[in-house]
Amino acid sequence: MHTYTVISTKGGVGKSTTCAHLGGLLADAGLRVLLIDLDNQPTLSSYYQIQTEAPGGIYELIALNQTRPEQVISRTVIQGLDIIVSNDYNAHLPQLLLSAPDGRFRLSNLIRQFENDYDVVIMDTQGARSITLEAAVLASDQALSPITPELLSAREFVRGTLGMLEELEALTQYTNLTVPRVSLLINRLDETRDANGVAESLRQMFPEGGNNKRVSVMSAHLRHLTAFRQAAALGLPIHRFEPVKPAGRKSPAGADQIRAVAMELNPSWISILQPQLKEGVAHVCH
């Protein structure tokens, strides 16, 4: 089981939709995928229609250590894609974790209970620093951080997200946990000079090799397409909504974009995702 956390200390960068699109893509590719919604604004929890709803969710998992799947894991309409929904409506979990001796490490231990049932776990997080976000980072094998190509977003990543990771590095030096490497995903890239300039500045700031061991800027990116908004409105993963590029548009199909992100994120998925390039139309929902 491989665990990914989608993080950013800035809201509105596309974390929830990135989780939804990746989860849907991997489930359609035959992997057993578990989404975990840790955001108090539960966009991910409502992205896909729930087919079988569990009585509990993230509150019961973290506060009560409830790991029985039938109690906390709901099943979506996409085969192979399950979710632990966000249901901490009164925001009690941060205070609970702050007062618990294992606060930042509890989620890491709980997620291990699902390793025989899932191939991939993808966690969505709040767009602000919190102990819940820190716990999610420490529970993951790899972090993915969407960033919009704007100067303020780039500054917030360096000040907020990167600053948090550096502090967690010091916190974990006496534990068996490690702070994961972060893949920086440029999201909603458009054709403006400013957007492309910020994207290039990020690549120069975090070059491959050298002393940069914490952050890599992904070559794959997601364009600023109407299709992503339309897919979200219908509760569809982008690879089902737009399997092929519309005639006359330069940007690749939404399906090709999310596949490129997934294959760069984990090259071992290339073998199961490449066949979909020929079969994408078969996955379109009617």
Short mmCIF file of C-alpha atoms in Angstrom, two decimals:
data_model
loop_
_atom_site.label_atom_id
_atom_site.label_comp_id
_atom_site.label_asym_id
_atom_site.label_seq_id
_atom_site.Cartn_x
_atom_site.Cartn_y
_atom_site.Cartn_z
CA MET A 1 0.00 0.00 0.00
CA HIS A 2 1.33 3.42 -0.97
CA THR A 3 0.03 6.54 0.77
CA TYR A 4 -0.11 10.01 -0.76
CA THR A 5 -1.07 13.24 0.96
CA VAL A 6 -2.17 16.23 -1.11
CA ILE A 7 -1.02 19.30 0.77
CA SER A 8 -0.85 23.08 0.66
CA THR A 9 -1.08 25.68 3.40
CA LYS A 10 -2.95 27.85 0.88
CA GLY A 11 -6.58 27.19 0.07
CA GLY A 12 -8.14 27.19 -3.38
CA VAL A 13 -5.25 25.55 -5.26
CA GLY A 14 -7.17 22.43 -6.32
CA LYS A 15 -6.26 19.84 -3.69
CA SER A 16 -9.68 18.17 -3.46
CA THR A 17 -10.25 17.92 -7.19
CA THR A 18 -6.71 16.58 -7.70
CA CYS A 19 -7.46 13.86 -5.14
CA ALA A 20 -10.75 13.04 -6.84
CA HIS A 21 -9.29 12.83 -10.36
CA LEU A 22 -6.29 10.75 -9.29
CA GLY A 23 -8.45 8.41 -7.22
CA GLY A 24 -10.95 7.88 -10.02
CA LEU A 25 -8.21 7.27 -12.59
CA LEU A 26 -6.38 4.69 -10.46
CA ALA A 27 -9.58 2.88 -9.50
CA ASP A 28 -10.58 2.57 -13.16
CA ALA A 29 -7.09 1.19 -13.82
CA GLY A 30 -7.85 -1.67 -11.43
CA LEU A 31 -6.20 -0.48 -8.22
CA ARG A 32 -7.98 -0.57 -4.86
CA VAL A 33 -8.07 3.08 -3.81
CA LEU A 34 -9.03 4.67 -0.49
CA LEU A 35 -9.65 8.42 -0.31
CA ILE A 36 -9.44 10.07 3.12
CA ASP A 37 -10.97 13.53 3.55
CA LEU A 38 -9.28 15.50 6.34
CA ASP A 39 -10.60 18.88 5.25
CA ASN A 40 -13.23 20.63 7.39
CA GLN A 41 -14.70 21.88 4.12
CA PRO A 42 -15.49 18.41 2.77
CA THR A 43 -15.35 18.97 -0.97
CA LEU A 44 -13.81 15.57 -1.61
CA SER A 45 -16.49 13.83 0.46
CA SER A 46 -19.19 15.13 -1.84
CA TYR A 47 -17.36 14.86 -5.18
CA TYR A 48 -18.50 11.32 -5.97
CA GLN A 49 -21.91 9.85 -5.27
CA ILE A 50 -21.85 7.44 -2.33
CA GLN A 51 -23.23 4.00 -3.07
CA THR A 52 -22.83 2.46 0.40
CA GLU A 53 -22.53 4.92 3.28
CA ALA A 54 -20.71 3.96 6.48
CA PRO A 55 -22.16 5.24 9.77
CA GLY A 56 -18.88 6.97 10.65
CA GLY A 57 -16.01 8.79 9.01
CA ILE A 58 -12.80 10.59 9.84
CA TYR A 59 -13.96 11.58 13.33
CA GLU A 60 -14.55 7.99 14.38
CA LEU A 61 -11.27 6.88 12.82
CA ILE A 62 -9.10 9.42 14.63
CA ALA A 63 -11.02 10.19 17.82
CA LEU A 64 -12.26 6.66 18.57
CA ASN A 65 -9.54 4.62 16.81
CA GLN A 66 -12.32 2.90 14.88
CA THR A 67 -10.73 0.95 12.00
CA ARG A 68 -13.47 -1.55 11.17
CA PRO A 69 -14.07 -0.86 7.47
CA GLU A 70 -17.84 -1.22 7.67
CA GLN A 71 -17.92 1.49 10.34
CA VAL A 72 -15.80 4.20 8.70
CA ILE A 73 -15.33 3.42 4.99
CA SER A 74 -18.02 4.40 2.46
CA ARG A 75 -18.11 3.04 -1.08
CA THR A 76 -18.49 5.36 -4.05
CA VAL A 77 -20.24 4.59 -7.33
CA ILE A 78 -16.82 4.02 -8.93
CA GLN A 79 -15.82 0.41 -8.47
CA GLY A 80 -12.67 0.09 -6.39
CA LEU A 81 -12.87 3.65 -5.05
CA ASP A 82 -13.77 3.99 -1.36
CA ILE A 83 -13.69 6.99 0.96
CA ILE A 84 -13.50 7.94 4.62
CA VAL A 85 -15.60 11.07 4.62
CA SER A 86 -14.99 14.25 6.57
CA ASN A 87 -17.51 14.45 9.42
CA ASP A 88 -15.73 16.49 12.10
CA TYR A 89 -18.43 19.13 11.81
CA ASN A 90 -17.47 20.99 14.97
CA ALA A 91 -13.71 20.84 14.35
CA HIS A 92 -12.92 18.86 17.50
CA LEU A 93 -10.12 16.75 16.00
CA PRO A 94 -7.34 19.38 16.03
CA GLN A 95 -7.80 20.02 19.76
CA LEU A 96 -8.04 16.29 20.45
CA LEU A 97 -4.79 15.62 18.59
CA LEU A 98 -3.03 18.54 20.29
CA SER A 99 -3.84 17.10 23.70
CA ALA A 100 -3.01 13.49 22.81
CA PRO A 101 0.51 12.15 23.40
CA ASP A 102 0.49 10.48 19.97
CA GLY A 103 -1.28 13.39 18.25
CA ARG A 104 0.95 13.89 15.21
CA PHE A 105 1.66 10.17 14.86
CA ARG A 106 -1.78 8.64 15.41
CA LEU A 107 -2.94 8.76 11.81
CA SER A 108 0.19 6.94 10.64
CA ASN A 109 -0.60 4.02 12.95
CA LEU A 110 -4.30 3.94 12.03
CA ILE A 111 -3.75 3.88 8.28
CA ARG A 112 -1.59 0.79 8.57
CA GLN A 113 -4.72 -1.13 9.52
CA PHE A 114 -5.92 -0.86 5.90
CA GLU A 115 -2.76 -2.01 4.14
CA ASN A 116 -4.16 -5.42 3.20
CA ASP A 117 -7.31 -3.95 1.68
CA TYR A 118 -5.97 -1.13 -0.52
CA ASP A 119 -3.18 -0.51 -3.00
CA VAL A 120 -3.31 3.28 -2.74
CA VAL A 121 -4.43 5.76 -0.08
CA ILE A 122 -4.88 9.41 -1.08
CA MET A 123 -5.50 11.98 1.65
CA ASP A 124 -6.99 15.43 1.15
CA THR A 125 -6.07 18.11 3.69
CA GLN A 126 -6.96 21.60 4.87
CA GLY A 127 -5.68 24.67 3.10
CA ALA A 128 -4.11 25.95 6.31
CA ARG A 129 -1.50 24.66 8.68
CA SER A 130 -2.87 22.50 11.48
CA ILE A 131 -1.89 19.46 13.51
CA THR A 132 -4.25 17.43 11.31
CA LEU A 133 -2.26 18.46 8.24
CA GLU A 134 1.00 17.62 9.99
CA ALA A 135 -0.35 14.20 10.99
CA ALA A 136 -1.34 13.52 7.38
CA VAL A 137 2.12 14.46 6.11
CA LEU A 138 3.79 12.12 8.61
CA ALA A 139 1.41 9.32 7.63
CA SER A 140 2.32 9.48 3.94
CA ASP A 141 4.99 7.97 1.73
CA GLN A 142 4.87 10.88 -0.67
CA ALA A 143 3.30 14.33 -0.76
CA LEU A 144 1.77 16.11 -3.72
CA SER A 145 1.36 19.87 -3.54
CA PRO A 146 -0.77 21.58 -6.22
CA ILE A 147 0.20 25.18 -6.81
CA THR A 148 -1.40 27.74 -9.08
CA PRO A 149 1.06 29.72 -11.24
CA GLU A 150 0.70 32.95 -9.28
CA LEU A 151 3.37 34.81 -7.35
CA LEU A 152 1.38 34.76 -4.09
CA SER A 153 0.90 30.99 -4.33
CA ALA A 154 4.63 30.48 -4.87
CA ARG A 155 5.47 32.67 -1.87
CA GLU A 156 2.97 30.84 0.33
CA PHE A 157 4.42 27.48 -0.66
CA VAL A 158 7.89 28.57 0.42
CA ARG A 159 6.75 30.33 3.58
CA GLY A 160 3.99 27.97 4.67
CA THR A 161 4.26 24.48 3.24
CA LEU A 162 8.04 24.31 3.03
CA GLY A 163 8.39 25.91 6.45
CA MET A 164 6.09 23.28 7.96
CA LEU A 165 8.09 20.45 6.38
CA GLU A 166 11.33 21.80 7.78
CA GLU A 167 9.85 21.94 11.29
CA LEU A 168 8.49 18.40 10.97
CA GLU A 169 11.95 17.23 9.92
CA ALA A 170 13.28 18.28 13.31
CA LEU A 171 10.30 16.72 15.10
CA THR A 172 10.79 13.28 13.55
CA GLN A 173 14.53 12.87 13.99
CA TYR A 174 13.97 10.68 17.07
CA THR A 175 11.15 8.60 15.59
CA ASN A 176 10.83 5.96 12.88
CA LEU A 177 8.79 8.36 10.74
CA THR A 178 10.17 10.48 7.93
CA VAL A 179 8.99 13.63 6.21
CA PRO A 180 8.10 12.64 2.63
CA ARG A 181 9.49 14.21 -0.49
CA VAL A 182 7.11 16.70 -2.13
CA SER A 183 6.13 16.72 -5.78
CA LEU A 184 5.05 20.23 -6.76
CA LEU A 185 2.20 20.11 -9.31
CA ILE A 186 1.51 23.26 -11.29
CA ASN A 187 -2.27 23.46 -11.56
CA ARG A 188 -4.50 25.65 -13.76
CA LEU A 189 -1.63 26.68 -15.99
CA ASP A 190 -2.76 29.08 -18.71
CA GLU A 191 -1.03 30.73 -21.66
CA THR A 192 -0.31 34.09 -20.02
CA ARG A 193 3.24 35.30 -19.72
CA ASP A 194 2.92 35.77 -15.96
CA ALA A 195 1.73 32.19 -15.39
CA ASN A 196 4.49 30.67 -17.46
CA GLY A 197 7.04 32.95 -15.79
CA VAL A 198 6.02 31.80 -12.32
CA ALA A 199 6.12 28.16 -13.43
CA GLU A 200 9.65 28.61 -14.79
CA SER A 201 10.74 30.42 -11.61
CA LEU A 202 9.55 27.46 -9.53
CA ARG A 203 11.57 25.05 -11.67
CA GLN A 204 14.65 27.21 -11.20
CA MET A 205 14.02 27.49 -7.46
CA PHE A 206 13.85 23.71 -7.05
CA PRO A 207 16.16 22.23 -9.69
CA GLU A 208 16.61 18.50 -10.00
CA GLY A 209 19.76 17.17 -8.34
CA GLY A 210 22.16 19.26 -6.33
CA ASN A 211 21.26 19.97 -2.72
CA ASN A 212 17.52 19.96 -3.32
CA LYS A 213 16.31 16.76 -1.67
CA ARG A 214 12.87 17.81 -0.46
CA VAL A 215 10.97 19.27 -3.43
CA SER A 216 10.73 18.43 -7.11
CA VAL A 217 8.66 20.36 -9.66
CA MET A 218 6.74 17.92 -11.83
CA SER A 219 7.12 18.08 -15.59
CA ALA A 220 3.48 17.07 -15.92
CA HIS A 221 0.96 19.80 -15.11
CA LEU A 222 -2.76 20.49 -15.31
CA ARG A 223 -4.02 23.17 -17.67
CA HIS A 224 -6.67 25.75 -16.87
CA LEU A 225 -9.52 23.99 -18.68
CA THR A 226 -13.27 24.43 -18.46
CA ALA A 227 -13.47 20.64 -18.65
CA PHE A 228 -12.19 20.27 -15.08
CA ARG A 229 -14.99 22.47 -13.74
CA GLN A 230 -17.58 20.69 -15.84
CA ALA A 231 -16.37 17.27 -14.68
CA ALA A 232 -16.62 18.40 -11.04
CA ALA A 233 -20.17 19.68 -11.57
CA LEU A 234 -21.17 16.22 -12.80
CA GLY A 235 -19.18 14.31 -10.18
CA LEU A 236 -16.99 12.64 -12.80
CA PRO A 237 -13.23 12.03 -12.91
CA ILE A 238 -11.68 14.04 -15.71
CA HIS A 239 -10.51 10.95 -17.63
CA ARG A 240 -14.13 9.86 -18.03
CA PHE A 241 -15.45 13.33 -18.81
CA GLU A 242 -12.82 14.25 -21.41
CA PRO A 243 -11.15 11.07 -22.72
CA VAL A 244 -10.01 12.71 -25.97
CA LYS A 245 -8.90 16.21 -26.92
CA PRO A 246 -11.63 18.38 -28.45
CA ALA A 247 -11.01 19.34 -32.05
CA GLY A 248 -9.14 22.60 -32.49
CA ARG A 249 -7.69 22.83 -28.95
CA LYS A 250 -3.94 22.80 -28.38
CA SER A 251 -3.97 21.51 -24.80
CA PRO A 252 -4.03 17.72 -24.36
CA ALA A 253 -7.22 15.98 -23.26
CA GLY A 254 -7.96 16.15 -19.56
CA ALA A 255 -7.55 12.36 -19.46
CA ASP A 256 -4.03 12.59 -20.90
CA GLN A 257 -3.09 15.31 -18.42
CA ILE A 258 -4.14 13.41 -15.30
CA ARG A 259 -2.50 10.22 -16.61
CA ALA A 260 0.77 12.10 -17.14
CA VAL A 261 0.61 13.37 -13.55
CA ALA A 262 -0.09 9.89 -12.17
CA MET A 263 2.67 8.21 -14.20
CA GLU A 264 5.24 10.79 -13.14
CA LEU A 265 4.11 10.59 -9.52
CA ASN A 266 4.59 6.81 -9.50
CA PRO A 267 6.34 5.32 -12.56
CA SER A 268 5.21 1.82 -11.53
CA TRP A 269 1.71 2.85 -12.67
CA ILE A 270 2.83 3.36 -16.27
CA SER A 271 2.12 -0.25 -17.20
CA ILE A 272 -1.50 -0.09 -16.03
CA LEU A 273 -2.26 3.44 -17.23
CA GLN A 274 -0.81 3.36 -20.72
CA PRO A 275 -3.37 0.84 -22.02
CA GLN A 276 -6.09 3.32 -21.04
CA LEU A 277 -4.78 5.71 -23.70
CA LYS A 278 -6.47 3.45 -26.26
CA GLU A 279 -9.44 2.50 -24.14
CA GLY A 280 -10.36 5.85 -22.57
CA VAL A 281 -13.59 6.19 -24.53
CA ALA A 282 -14.87 2.96 -23.00
CA HIS A 283 -14.81 4.56 -19.53
CA VAL A 284 -17.06 7.50 -20.35
CA CYS A 285 -20.14 7.65 -18.14
CA HIS A 286 -23.47 8.03 -19.93
#
